[in-house]
PDB file of C-alpha atoms and ligand atoms in Angstrom:
ATOM      1  CA  MET A   1      -8.332 -20.790  10.328  1.00 64.00           C
ATOM      2  CA  GLU A   2      -5.274 -22.559  11.795  1.00 73.00           C
ATOM      3  CA  GLN A   3      -2.867 -22.658   8.858  1.00 86.00           C
ATOM      4  CA  PRO A   4      -4.535 -21.059   5.854  1.00 92.00           C
ATOM      5  CA  ALA A   5      -3.272 -22.078   2.420  1.00 95.00           C
ATOM      6  CA  VAL A   6      -2.219 -18.832   0.776  1.00 96.00           C
ATOM      7  CA  ALA A   7      -1.300 -18.377  -2.885  1.00 97.00           C
ATOM      8  CA  LEU A   8       0.540 -15.139  -3.665  1.00 97.00           C
ATOM      9  CA  VAL A   9       0.496 -13.972  -7.267  1.00 97.00           C
ATOM     10  CA  GLY A  10       3.357 -11.504  -7.840  1.00 97.00           C
ATOM     11  CA  ALA A  11       6.297 -11.123  -5.430  1.00 97.00           C
ATOM     12  CA  GLY A  12       7.642  -7.720  -6.559  1.00 94.00           C
ATOM     13  CA  GLN A  13       7.844  -4.661  -4.289  1.00 91.00           C
ATOM     14  CA  MET A  14       4.515  -5.090  -2.477  1.00 93.00           C
ATOM     15  CA  GLY A  15       4.162  -8.873  -2.775  1.00 96.00           C
ATOM     16  CA  GLY A  16       7.802  -9.218  -1.652  1.00 95.00           C
ATOM     17  CA  ALA A  17       7.196  -7.045   1.427  1.00 92.00           C
ATOM     18  CA  LEU A  18       4.092  -9.076   2.307  1.00 95.00           C
ATOM     19  CA  VAL A  19       5.738 -12.450   1.880  1.00 95.00           C
ATOM     20  CA  ARG A  20       8.832 -11.442   3.888  1.00 93.00           C
ATOM     21  CA  GLY A  21       6.503 -10.667   6.801  1.00 90.00           C
ATOM     22  CA  TRP A  22       4.668 -13.973   6.377  1.00 93.00           C
ATOM     23  CA  LEU A  23       8.019 -15.817   6.350  1.00 91.00           C
ATOM     24  CA  ALA A  24       8.827 -14.329   9.742  1.00 86.00           C
ATOM     25  CA  ALA A  25       5.532 -15.752  11.075  1.00 79.00           C
ATOM     26  CA  ILE A  26       6.219 -19.142   9.468  1.00 81.00           C
ATOM     27  CA  ARG A  27       9.677 -19.264  11.082  1.00 79.00           C
ATOM     28  CA  LYS A  28       8.078 -18.600  14.476  1.00 76.00           C
ATOM     29  CA  GLY A  29       6.167 -21.834  13.908  1.00 72.00           C
ATOM     30  CA  GLY A  30       2.745 -20.499  13.028  1.00 70.00           C
ATOM     31  CA  GLY A  31       1.332 -18.878  10.011  1.00 76.00           C
ATOM     32  CA  LEU A  32       0.365 -20.443   6.765  1.00 87.00           C
ATOM     33  CA  THR A  33       1.221 -22.732   3.918  1.00 90.00           C
ATOM     34  CA  LEU A  34       2.440 -20.794   0.959  1.00 94.00           C
ATOM     35  CA  THR A  35       2.481 -21.002  -2.827  1.00 96.00           C
ATOM     36  CA  VAL A  36       4.053 -18.158  -4.793  1.00 96.00           C
ATOM     37  CA  LEU A  37       3.758 -17.371  -8.502  1.00 96.00           C
ATOM     38  CA  GLU A  38       6.472 -15.000  -9.697  1.00 96.00           C
ATOM     39  CA  PRO A  39       8.325 -15.140 -13.036  1.00 94.00           C
ATOM     40  CA  ASN A  40      11.263 -13.040 -11.868  1.00 94.00           C
ATOM     41  CA  PHE A  41      12.155 -13.869  -8.251  1.00 95.00           C
ATOM     42  CA  ASP A  42      14.606 -11.825  -6.240  1.00 95.00           C
ATOM     43  CA  PRO A  43      17.216 -14.626  -5.658  1.00 96.00           C
ATOM     44  CA  ALA A  44      17.521 -13.967  -1.900  1.00 96.00           C
ATOM     45  CA  LEU A  45      13.734 -14.102  -1.465  1.00 96.00           C
ATOM     46  CA  GLU A  46      13.543 -17.265  -3.552  1.00 96.00           C
ATOM     47  CA  ARG A  47      16.106 -18.969  -1.283  1.00 96.00           C
ATOM     48  CA  GLU A  48      14.243 -17.870   1.864  1.00 94.00           C
ATOM     49  CA  LEU A  49      10.932 -19.126   0.490  1.00 95.00           C
ATOM     50  CA  ASP A  50      12.480 -22.412  -0.537  1.00 93.00           C
ATOM     51  CA  ALA A  51      13.998 -22.897   2.915  1.00 92.00           C
ATOM     52  CA  ALA A  52      10.599 -22.216   4.519  1.00 90.00           C
ATOM     53  CA  GLY A  53       8.964 -24.933   2.403  1.00 90.00           C
ATOM     54  CA  ALA A  54       6.959 -22.636   0.133  1.00 93.00           C
ATOM     55  CA  VAL A  55       5.862 -24.028  -3.227  1.00 94.00           C
ATOM     56  CA  LEU A  56       7.227 -21.825  -6.023  1.00 96.00           C
ATOM     57  CA  ASN A  57       5.721 -21.557  -9.505  1.00 95.00           C
ATOM     58  CA  PRO A  58       4.023 -24.988  -9.502  1.00 94.00           C
ATOM     59  CA  MET A  59       2.627 -26.334 -12.787  1.00 91.00           C
ATOM     60  CA  GLY A  60      -0.650 -27.361 -11.172  1.00 89.00           C
ATOM     61  CA  GLY A  61      -2.190 -26.387  -7.869  1.00 84.00           C
ATOM     62  CA  ASP A  62      -5.174 -26.865  -5.580  1.00 91.00           C
ATOM     63  CA  ALA A  63      -7.713 -24.282  -4.482  1.00 95.00           C
ATOM     64  CA  ALA A  64      -6.224 -22.032  -1.793  1.00 97.00           C
ATOM     65  CA  ASP A  65      -7.991 -20.480   1.203  1.00 97.00           C
ATOM     66  CA  VAL A  66      -6.729 -17.061   0.125  1.00 97.00           C
ATOM     67  CA  VAL A  67      -5.304 -15.871  -3.194  1.00 98.00           C
ATOM     68  CA  VAL A  68      -3.405 -12.598  -2.928  1.00 98.00           C
ATOM     69  CA  PHE A  69      -2.946 -10.539  -6.100  1.00 97.00           C
ATOM     70  CA  ALA A  70       0.071  -8.194  -6.012  1.00 96.00           C
ATOM     71  CA  VAL A  71       0.680  -7.776  -9.739  1.00 95.00           C
ATOM     72  CA  LYS A  72       0.401  -4.627 -11.828  1.00 92.00           C
ATOM     73  CA  PRO A  73      -3.269  -3.737 -12.476  1.00 90.00           C
ATOM     74  CA  GLN A  74      -2.820  -3.832 -16.264  1.00 90.00           C
ATOM     75  CA  ALA A  75      -1.496  -7.421 -16.019  1.00 92.00           C
ATOM     76  CA  PHE A  76      -4.428  -8.676 -13.947  1.00 93.00           C
ATOM     77  CA  ALA A  77      -6.715  -9.876 -16.756  1.00 90.00           C
ATOM     78  CA  GLU A  78      -3.993 -12.065 -18.291  1.00 92.00           C
ATOM     79  CA  ILE A  79      -2.628 -13.352 -14.976  1.00 93.00           C
ATOM     80  CA  ALA A  80      -6.124 -14.129 -13.692  1.00 94.00           C
ATOM     81  CA  ALA A  81      -6.426 -16.969 -16.215  1.00 91.00           C
ATOM     82  CA  ALA A  82      -3.265 -18.655 -14.851  1.00 89.00           C
ATOM     83  CA  ALA A  83      -4.275 -18.045 -11.232  1.00 94.00           C
ATOM     84  CA  ARG A  84      -7.781 -19.486 -11.574  1.00 94.00           C
ATOM     85  CA  ARG A  85      -6.537 -22.941 -10.620  1.00 95.00           C
ATOM     86  CA  PHE A  86      -6.082 -21.650  -7.055  1.00 97.00           C
ATOM     87  CA  ILE A  87      -9.670 -20.413  -6.856  1.00 96.00           C
ATOM     88  CA  GLY A  88     -12.308 -22.710  -5.383  1.00 94.00           C
ATOM     89  CA  PRO A  89     -15.806 -22.117  -4.011  1.00 92.00           C
ATOM     90  CA  LYS A  90     -14.382 -21.164  -0.577  1.00 93.00           C
ATOM     91  CA  THR A  91     -11.480 -19.004  -1.739  1.00 97.00           C
ATOM     92  CA  LEU A  92     -11.109 -15.466  -0.442  1.00 98.00           C
ATOM     93  CA  VAL A  93      -9.378 -13.054  -2.849  1.00 98.00           C
ATOM     94  CA  LEU A  94      -7.212 -10.278  -1.430  1.00 98.00           C
ATOM     95  CA  SER A  95      -5.988  -7.661  -3.908  1.00 97.00           C
ATOM     96  CA  VAL A  96      -3.497  -4.829  -3.441  1.00 95.00           C
ATOM     97  CA  MET A  97      -3.826  -3.781  -7.098  1.00 93.00           C
ATOM     98  CA  ALA A  98      -4.463  -0.050  -7.376  1.00 89.00           C
ATOM     99  CA  GLY A  99      -7.751   0.879  -9.032  1.00 87.00           C
ATOM    100  CA  VAL A 100      -9.020  -2.634  -9.766  1.00 92.00           C
ATOM    101  CA  THR A 101     -12.535  -2.661  -8.351  1.00 93.00           C
ATOM    102  CA  ILE A 102     -14.240  -5.416  -6.387  1.00 96.00           C
ATOM    103  CA  SER A 103     -16.721  -5.914  -9.224  1.00 94.00           C
ATOM    104  CA  VAL A 104     -13.933  -6.403 -11.812  1.00 94.00           C
ATOM    105  CA  ILE A 105     -12.156  -8.904  -9.538  1.00 96.00           C
ATOM    106  CA  SER A 106     -15.431 -10.750  -8.812  1.00 96.00           C
ATOM    107  CA  ARG A 107     -16.382 -10.874 -12.472  1.00 95.00           C
ATOM    108  CA  THR A 108     -12.931 -11.908 -13.708  1.00 95.00           C
ATOM    109  CA  LEU A 109     -12.377 -14.664 -11.152  1.00 95.00           C
ATOM    110  CA  GLY A 110     -15.967 -15.713 -10.440  1.00 95.00           C
ATOM    111  CA  VAL A 111     -15.650 -15.067  -6.687  1.00 96.00           C
ATOM    112  CA  GLU A 112     -17.857 -13.218  -4.212  1.00 96.00           C
ATOM    113  CA  ARG A 113     -15.546 -12.816  -1.229  1.00 98.00           C
ATOM    114  CA  VAL A 114     -13.118 -10.099  -2.258  1.00 98.00           C
ATOM    115  CA  ILE A 115     -10.992  -7.740  -0.193  1.00 98.00           C
ATOM    116  CA  ARG A 116      -9.534  -4.769  -2.024  1.00 98.00           C
ATOM    117  CA  ALA A 117      -6.635  -3.044  -0.291  1.00 97.00           C
ATOM    118  CA  MET A 118      -4.592   0.080  -0.990  1.00 96.00           C
ATOM    119  CA  PRO A 119      -1.119  -0.025   0.560  1.00 96.00           C
ATOM    120  CA  ASN A 120       1.568   2.652   0.232  1.00 95.00           C
ATOM    121  CA  THR A 121       5.319   2.589  -0.411  1.00 94.00           C
ATOM    122  CA  PRO A 122       6.479   2.822   3.245  1.00 95.00           C
ATOM    123  CA  GLY A 123       4.896  -0.651   3.447  1.00 92.00           C
ATOM    124  CA  GLN A 124       8.127  -1.899   1.885  1.00 91.00           C
ATOM    125  CA  ILE A 125       9.784  -1.275   5.277  1.00 92.00           C
ATOM    126  CA  GLY A 126       6.745  -2.164   7.408  1.00 91.00           C
ATOM    127  CA  GLN A 127       5.935   1.531   8.046  1.00 94.00           C
ATOM    128  CA  GLY A 128       3.022   1.909   5.652  1.00 95.00           C
ATOM    129  CA  ILE A 129      -0.703   2.180   6.099  1.00 97.00           C
ATOM    130  CA  THR A 130      -3.019  -0.074   4.135  1.00 97.00           C
ATOM    131  CA  ALA A 131      -6.707   0.745   3.839  1.00 98.00           C
ATOM    132  CA  TYR A 132      -9.040  -2.019   2.741  1.00 98.00           C
ATOM    133  CA  VAL A 133     -12.669  -2.573   1.865  1.00 98.00           C
ATOM    134  CA  ALA A 134     -14.420  -5.935   1.923  1.00 98.00           C
ATOM    135  CA  SER A 135     -17.210  -7.083  -0.408  1.00 98.00           C
ATOM    136  CA  SER A 136     -20.579  -7.643   1.280  1.00 97.00           C
ATOM    137  CA  ALA A 137     -20.143 -11.433   1.018  1.00 97.00           C
ATOM    138  CA  CYS A 138     -17.078 -11.311   3.321  1.00 98.00           C
ATOM    139  CA  ALA A 139     -17.460 -12.544   6.898  1.00 97.00           C
ATOM    140  CA  VAL A 140     -15.754 -11.051   9.953  1.00 97.00           C
ATOM    141  CA  ALA A 141     -13.256 -13.937   9.809  1.00 96.00           C
ATOM    142  CA  ASP A 142     -12.340 -12.965   6.234  1.00 97.00           C
ATOM    143  CA  ARG A 143     -11.576  -9.412   7.332  1.00 97.00           C
ATOM    144  CA  GLU A 144      -9.535 -10.651  10.295  1.00 95.00           C
ATOM    145  CA  LEU A 145      -7.508 -12.954   8.056  1.00 94.00           C
ATOM    146  CA  ALA A 146      -6.918 -10.166   5.501  1.00 96.00           C
ATOM    147  CA  GLU A 147      -5.776  -7.831   8.288  1.00 96.00           C
ATOM    148  CA  GLN A 148      -3.288 -10.451   9.518  1.00 93.00           C
ATOM    149  CA  LEU A 149      -1.958 -10.917   5.992  1.00 94.00           C
ATOM    150  CA  LEU A 150      -1.606  -7.140   5.451  1.00 96.00           C
ATOM    151  CA  GLU A 151       0.109  -6.433   8.786  1.00 93.00           C
ATOM    152  CA  PRO A 152       3.695  -6.862   7.448  1.00 91.00           C
ATOM    153  CA  LEU A 153       3.149  -3.608   5.517  1.00 93.00           C
ATOM    154  CA  GLY A 154       2.338  -1.618   8.687  1.00 95.00           C
ATOM    155  CA  TYR A 155      -0.965  -0.246   9.959  1.00 96.00           C
ATOM    156  CA  VAL A 156      -4.239  -1.583   8.559  1.00 97.00           C
ATOM    157  CA  GLU A 157      -7.460   0.434   8.328  1.00 97.00           C
ATOM    158  CA  ASN A 158     -10.917  -0.855   7.378  1.00 97.00           C
ATOM    159  CA  ILE A 159     -12.878   1.499   5.084  1.00 96.00           C
ATOM    160  CA  PRO A 160     -16.688   1.198   5.152  1.00 94.00           C
ATOM    161  CA  SER A 161     -17.386   1.850   1.468  1.00 96.00           C
ATOM    162  CA  GLU A 162     -15.509   1.172  -1.779  1.00 96.00           C
ATOM    163  CA  ARG A 163     -16.495   4.654  -2.974  1.00 94.00           C
ATOM    164  CA  LEU A 164     -14.037   6.050  -0.402  1.00 96.00           C
ATOM    165  CA  MET A 165     -11.082   4.134  -1.888  1.00 95.00           C
ATOM    166  CA  ASP A 166     -10.587   7.031  -4.352  1.00 95.00           C
ATOM    167  CA  VAL A 167      -9.981   9.395  -1.426  1.00 96.00           C
ATOM    168  CA  VAL A 168      -7.771   6.821   0.299  1.00 97.00           C
ATOM    169  CA  THR A 169      -5.750   6.538  -2.916  1.00 95.00           C
ATOM    170  CA  ALA A 170      -5.419  10.334  -3.041  1.00 97.00           C
ATOM    171  CA  VAL A 171      -4.324  10.593   0.609  1.00 98.00           C
ATOM    172  CA  SER A 172      -2.274   7.591   1.741  1.00 97.00           C
ATOM    173  CA  GLY A 173      -1.681   5.839  -1.603  1.00 96.00           C
ATOM    174  CA  SER A 174      -0.248   8.866  -3.414  1.00 97.00           C
ATOM    175  CA  GLY A 175       0.623  10.725  -0.174  1.00 98.00           C
ATOM    176  CA  PRO A 176       4.260   9.584   0.167  1.00 98.00           C
ATOM    177  CA  ALA A 177       4.977  11.493  -3.070  1.00 98.00           C
ATOM    178  CA  TYR A 178       3.669  14.716  -1.488  1.00 98.00           C
ATOM    179  CA  VAL A 179       6.040  14.255   1.443  1.00 98.00           C
ATOM    180  CA  PHE A 180       8.997  13.551  -0.863  1.00 98.00           C
ATOM    181  CA  LEU A 181       8.065  16.686  -2.807  1.00 98.00           C
ATOM    182  CA  LEU A 182       8.124  18.623   0.464  1.00 98.00           C
ATOM    183  CA  ALA A 183      11.729  17.461   1.013  1.00 98.00           C
ATOM    184  CA  GLU A 184      12.566  18.496  -2.568  1.00 98.00           C
ATOM    185  CA  VAL A 185      11.060  21.987  -2.403  1.00 98.00           C
ATOM    186  CA  LEU A 186      12.480  22.608   1.084  1.00 98.00           C
ATOM    187  CA  ALA A 187      15.950  21.732  -0.261  1.00 98.00           C
ATOM    188  CA  ALA A 188      15.430  23.980  -3.295  1.00 98.00           C
ATOM    189  CA  ALA A 189      14.390  26.872  -1.015  1.00 98.00           C
ATOM    190  CA  ALA A 190      17.448  26.280   1.182  1.00 98.00           C
ATOM    191  CA  GLU A 191      19.674  26.407  -1.891  1.00 98.00           C
ATOM    192  CA  ALA A 192      17.991  29.608  -3.082  1.00 98.00           C
ATOM    193  CA  GLU A 193      18.787  31.155   0.326  1.00 98.00           C
ATOM    194  CA  GLY A 194      22.495  30.364  -0.160  1.00 98.00           C
ATOM    195  CA  LEU A 195      23.173  26.835   1.123  1.00 98.00           C
ATOM    196  CA  ASP A 196      25.279  24.401  -0.857  1.00 98.00           C
ATOM    197  CA  ARG A 197      23.053  21.912  -2.767  1.00 98.00           C
ATOM    198  CA  GLU A 198      24.322  18.810  -0.938  1.00 98.00           C
ATOM    199  CA  ILE A 199      23.939  20.352   2.502  1.00 98.00           C
ATOM    200  CA  ALA A 200      20.496  21.731   1.579  1.00 98.00           C
ATOM    201  CA  SER A 201      19.401  18.272   0.493  1.00 98.00           C
ATOM    202  CA  ARG A 202      20.692  16.603   3.685  1.00 98.00           C
ATOM    203  CA  LEU A 203      19.041  19.222   5.924  1.00 98.00           C
ATOM    204  CA  ALA A 204      15.677  18.927   4.138  1.00 98.00           C
ATOM    205  CA  ARG A 205      15.734  15.121   3.933  1.00 98.00           C
ATOM    206  CA  GLN A 206      16.582  14.560   7.590  1.00 98.00           C
ATOM    207  CA  THR A 207      14.121  17.252   8.716  1.00 98.00           C
ATOM    208  CA  VAL A 208      11.236  15.527   6.912  1.00 98.00           C
ATOM    209  CA  ALA A 209      12.320  12.044   8.055  1.00 98.00           C
ATOM    210  CA  GLY A 210      12.992  13.158  11.643  1.00 98.00           C
ATOM    211  CA  ALA A 211       9.686  15.043  11.936  1.00 98.00           C
ATOM    212  CA  GLY A 212       7.837  11.945  10.710  1.00 97.00           C
ATOM    213  CA  ALA A 213       9.698   9.721  13.168  1.00 96.00           C
ATOM    214  CA  LEU A 214       8.967  12.156  16.030  1.00 98.00           C
ATOM    215  CA  MET A 215       5.252  12.105  15.188  1.00 97.00           C
ATOM    216  CA  LEU A 216       5.281   8.285  15.193  1.00 95.00           C
ATOM    217  CA  GLN A 217       7.330   7.805  18.327  1.00 96.00           C
ATOM    218  CA  THR A 218       5.629  10.411  20.515  1.00 98.00           C
ATOM    219  CA  GLY A 219       2.115   9.644  19.242  1.00 97.00           C
ATOM    220  CA  GLU A 220       1.383  13.373  19.566  1.00 98.00           C
ATOM    221  CA  SER A 221      -0.805  15.102  16.994  1.00 98.00           C
ATOM    222  CA  ALA A 222       0.771  16.998  14.114  1.00 98.00           C
ATOM    223  CA  THR A 223      -0.904  20.167  15.422  1.00 98.00           C
ATOM    224  CA  SER A 224       0.615  19.803  18.888  1.00 98.00           C
ATOM    225  CA  LEU A 225       4.106  19.071  17.526  1.00 98.00           C
ATOM    226  CA  ARG A 226       3.841  22.052  15.165  1.00 98.00           C
ATOM    227  CA  LYS A 227       2.873  24.343  18.046  1.00 97.00           C
ATOM    228  CA  GLN A 228       5.878  23.117  20.050  1.00 97.00           C
ATOM    229  CA  VAL A 229       8.254  24.449  17.335  1.00 96.00           C
ATOM    230  CA  THR A 230       6.424  27.764  16.943  1.00 97.00           C
ATOM    231  CA  SER A 231       7.244  30.541  19.392  1.00 96.00           C
ATOM    232  CA  PRO A 232       5.281  33.782  19.129  1.00 95.00           C
ATOM    233  CA  GLY A 233       7.075  36.315  16.937  1.00 96.00           C
ATOM    234  CA  GLY A 234       9.752  33.773  15.970  1.00 96.00           C
ATOM    235  CA  THR A 235      11.135  32.407  12.719  1.00 97.00           C
ATOM    236  CA  THR A 236       8.738  29.436  12.431  1.00 97.00           C
ATOM    237  CA  GLU A 237       5.766  31.721  12.878  1.00 97.00           C
ATOM    238  CA  ALA A 238       7.060  33.952  10.060  1.00 97.00           C
ATOM    239  CA  ALA A 239       7.144  30.927   7.743  1.00 97.00           C
ATOM    240  CA  LEU A 240       3.777  29.590   8.919  1.00 97.00           C
ATOM    241  CA  ASP A 241       2.141  32.955   8.190  1.00 97.00           C
ATOM    242  CA  VAL A 242       3.023  32.266   4.545  1.00 97.00           C
ATOM    243  CA  LEU A 243       2.260  28.507   4.579  1.00 97.00           C
ATOM    244  CA  GLN A 244      -1.098  28.985   6.330  1.00 96.00           C
ATOM    245  CA  GLY A 245      -2.139  32.037   4.317  1.00 95.00           C
ATOM    246  CA  ALA A 246      -5.064  32.224   1.884  1.00 94.00           C
ATOM    247  CA  GLU A 247      -2.856  30.903  -0.948  1.00 91.00           C
ATOM    248  CA  GLY A 248      -0.904  28.594   1.384  1.00 96.00           C
ATOM    249  CA  LEU A 249      -0.506  24.872   1.818  1.00 97.00           C
ATOM    250  CA  GLY A 250      -4.104  24.176   2.988  1.00 96.00           C
ATOM    251  CA  PRO A 251      -5.934  25.219  -0.201  1.00 97.00           C
ATOM    252  CA  VAL A 252      -3.144  23.805  -2.387  1.00 97.00           C
ATOM    253  CA  MET A 253      -3.341  20.406  -0.656  1.00 98.00           C
ATOM    254  CA  ARG A 254      -7.155  20.491  -0.860  1.00 97.00           C
ATOM    255  CA  ARG A 255      -6.911  20.954  -4.650  1.00 97.00           C
ATOM    256  CA  ALA A 256      -4.169  18.323  -4.986  1.00 98.00           C
ATOM    257  CA  VAL A 257      -6.134  15.664  -3.087  1.00 98.00           C
ATOM    258  CA  ALA A 258      -9.319  16.500  -5.010  1.00 97.00           C
ATOM    259  CA  ALA A 259      -7.411  16.132  -8.321  1.00 97.00           C
ATOM    260  CA  ALA A 260      -5.925  12.766  -7.288  1.00 95.00           C
ATOM    261  CA  ALA A 261      -9.317  11.457  -6.088  1.00 95.00           C
ATOM    262  CA  GLN A 262     -10.924  12.571  -9.359  1.00 94.00           C
ATOM    263  CA  ARG A 263      -8.203  10.822 -11.387  1.00 92.00           C
ATOM    264  CA  SER A 264      -8.699   7.664  -9.320  1.00 89.00           C
ATOM    265  CA  ARG A 265     -12.455   7.780 -10.105  1.00 89.00           C
ATOM    266  CA  GLU A 266     -11.731   8.187 -13.830  1.00 87.00           C
ATOM    267  CA  LEU A 267      -9.216   5.308 -13.866  1.00 82.00           C
ATOM    268  CA  GLY A 268     -11.681   3.112 -11.963  1.00 76.00           C
ATOM    269  CA  ARG A 269     -14.450   3.885 -14.483  1.00 75.00           C
ATOM    270  CA  ASP A 270     -12.128   3.114 -17.445  1.00 70.00           C
ATOM    271  CA  ALA A 271     -11.026  -0.182 -15.863  1.00 66.00           C
ATOM    272  CA  ASP A 272     -14.641  -1.180 -15.099  1.00 69.00           C
ATOM    273  CA  GLN A 273     -15.578  -0.762 -18.765  1.00 67.00           C
ATOM    274  CA  THR A 274     -12.780  -3.025 -20.083  1.00 63.00           C
TER     275      THR A 274
HETATM  276  N1  NAP B   1       4.473  -0.219  -4.845  1.00 95.00           N
HETATM  277  C1  NAP B   1       3.564   0.522  -4.225  1.00 95.00           C
HETATM  278  O1  NAP B   1       3.841   1.422  -3.474  1.00 95.00           O
HETATM  279  C2  NAP B   1       2.102   0.249  -4.359  1.00 95.00           C
HETATM  280  C3  NAP B   1       1.198   1.057  -3.657  1.00 95.00           C
HETATM  281  C4  NAP B   1      -0.164   0.782  -3.771  1.00 95.00           C
HETATM  282  C5  NAP B   1      -0.584  -0.265  -4.585  1.00 95.00           C
HETATM  283  N2  NAP B   1       0.342  -1.015  -5.251  1.00 95.00           N
HETATM  284  C6  NAP B   1      -0.144  -2.077  -6.112  1.00 95.00           C
HETATM  285  O2  NAP B   1       0.571  -3.257  -5.830  1.00 95.00           O
HETATM  286  C7  NAP B   1       0.634  -4.016  -7.021  1.00 95.00           C
HETATM  287  C8  NAP B   1       2.050  -4.480  -7.203  1.00 95.00           C
HETATM  288  O3  NAP B   1       2.891  -3.346  -7.319  1.00 95.00           O
HETATM  289  P1  NAP B   1       4.451  -3.460  -7.141  1.00 95.00           P
HETATM  290  O4  NAP B   1       4.992  -2.094  -7.008  1.00 95.00           O
HETATM  291  O5  NAP B   1       4.749  -4.492  -6.114  1.00 95.00           O
HETATM  292  O6  NAP B   1       4.813  -4.015  -8.624  1.00 95.00           O
HETATM  293  P2  NAP B   1       6.007  -4.931  -9.062  1.00 95.00           P
HETATM  294  O7  NAP B   1       7.207  -4.696  -8.178  1.00 95.00           O
HETATM  295  O8  NAP B   1       6.158  -4.784 -10.542  1.00 95.00           O
HETATM  296  O9  NAP B   1       5.479  -6.387  -8.702  1.00 95.00           O
HETATM  297  C9  NAP B   1       4.632  -7.129  -9.524  1.00 95.00           C
HETATM  298  C10 NAP B   1       5.270  -8.493  -9.679  1.00 95.00           C
HETATM  299  O10 NAP B   1       4.375  -9.371 -10.355  1.00 95.00           O
HETATM  300  C11 NAP B   1       5.174 -10.134 -11.232  1.00 95.00           C
HETATM  301  N3  NAP B   1       4.433 -10.802 -12.315  1.00 95.00           N
HETATM  302  C12 NAP B   1       4.338 -10.444 -13.617  1.00 95.00           C
HETATM  303  N4  NAP B   1       3.635 -11.369 -14.301  1.00 95.00           N
HETATM  304  C13 NAP B   1       3.299 -12.335 -13.428  1.00 95.00           C
HETATM  305  C14 NAP B   1       2.574 -13.562 -13.543  1.00 95.00           C
HETATM  306  N5  NAP B   1       2.082 -13.972 -14.717  1.00 95.00           N
HETATM  307  N6  NAP B   1       2.392 -14.312 -12.445  1.00 95.00           N
HETATM  308  C15 NAP B   1       2.910 -13.912 -11.267  1.00 95.00           C
HETATM  309  N7  NAP B   1       3.597 -12.765 -11.096  1.00 95.00           N
HETATM  310  C16 NAP B   1       3.781 -11.984 -12.169  1.00 95.00           C
HETATM  311  C17 NAP B   1       6.169  -9.146 -11.763  1.00 95.00           C
HETATM  312  O11 NAP B   1       7.248  -9.790 -12.383  1.00 95.00           O
HETATM  313  P3  NAP B   1       8.044  -8.989 -13.561  1.00 95.00           P
HETATM  314  O12 NAP B   1       8.802  -7.911 -12.876  1.00 95.00           O
HETATM  315  O13 NAP B   1       8.907 -10.028 -14.180  1.00 95.00           O
HETATM  316  O14 NAP B   1       6.989  -8.465 -14.506  1.00 95.00           O
HETATM  317  C18 NAP B   1       6.572  -8.422 -10.496  1.00 95.00           C
HETATM  318  O15 NAP B   1       7.606  -9.071  -9.799  1.00 95.00           O
HETATM  319  C19 NAP B   1       0.178  -3.115  -8.161  1.00 95.00           C
HETATM  320  O16 NAP B   1      -1.096  -3.531  -8.589  1.00 95.00           O
HETATM  321  C20 NAP B   1       0.100  -1.759  -7.570  1.00 95.00           C
HETATM  322  O17 NAP B   1      -1.007  -1.041  -8.092  1.00 95.00           O
HETATM  323  C21 NAP B   1       1.667  -0.792  -5.168  1.00 95.00           C
END
């Protein structure tokens, strides 16, 4: 599709990150024609969209090639009524709403071609990973278009079955919180060992951020980078003996991910019944 007509519903954190990436493509002379529905625009984004010729909060509207839903899941049912004017027989729906299943989206909007995606918060700076699953009615071209539209958030991963979205949610969707918690508990441990709170926080924060950046930039596996810091009989090994012990990080993370996946299943079931 040369210049797909895209309607974005909700330009908050995620929708804003997406549309900023699309604007960059539009400025380079390619991309898409854009309509955005958002009751509470960030003024700078509104100006940028205006300058790029996007249509903002129109009263009417024609069927779009793609309608992207980036509103809170609990608002979807109400917003769907207002967004239906952008849905035609050929419209593809792309959703980044957590926990809203393909069947709920299909039923609510009367569409068959649905792509359900799960981004994560680093997507706000283009460093996220978004996993998506496509309904069986989607063609290869639909998936390619969805991938292009999701790219401003970072990496994009196709998941073969919607059932696996609960695990995805538990790993990459919720995962940034586990990493932030690591920075918090590392800082607390540093403070307990005698460091000033501010220094402890800076050391922990930059260690987590720097280790992540090193993993990205070198492309080396986490295992290989861990081994590079660990000399036999040294300080890191003493800590890893605790972290990799029977009650260490492995079993704790296994339980944490299982709990998050289970909660995602429960929320999905509740939402399907409403
Ligand atoms: N943020 C994340 O890291 C993340 C990760 C994974 C999935 N998601 C999913 O992404 C979706 C959006 O999350 P978010 O963090 O970007 O939320 P958000 O910042 O609250 O963005 C939602 C936007 O939709 C707007 N909105 C409300 N009613 C509307 C309407 N009738 N028509 C058009 N827009 C309307 C909201 O405006 P008001 O502020 O005025 O209500 C808000 O700007 C959610 O479904 C969430 O599950 C987010």
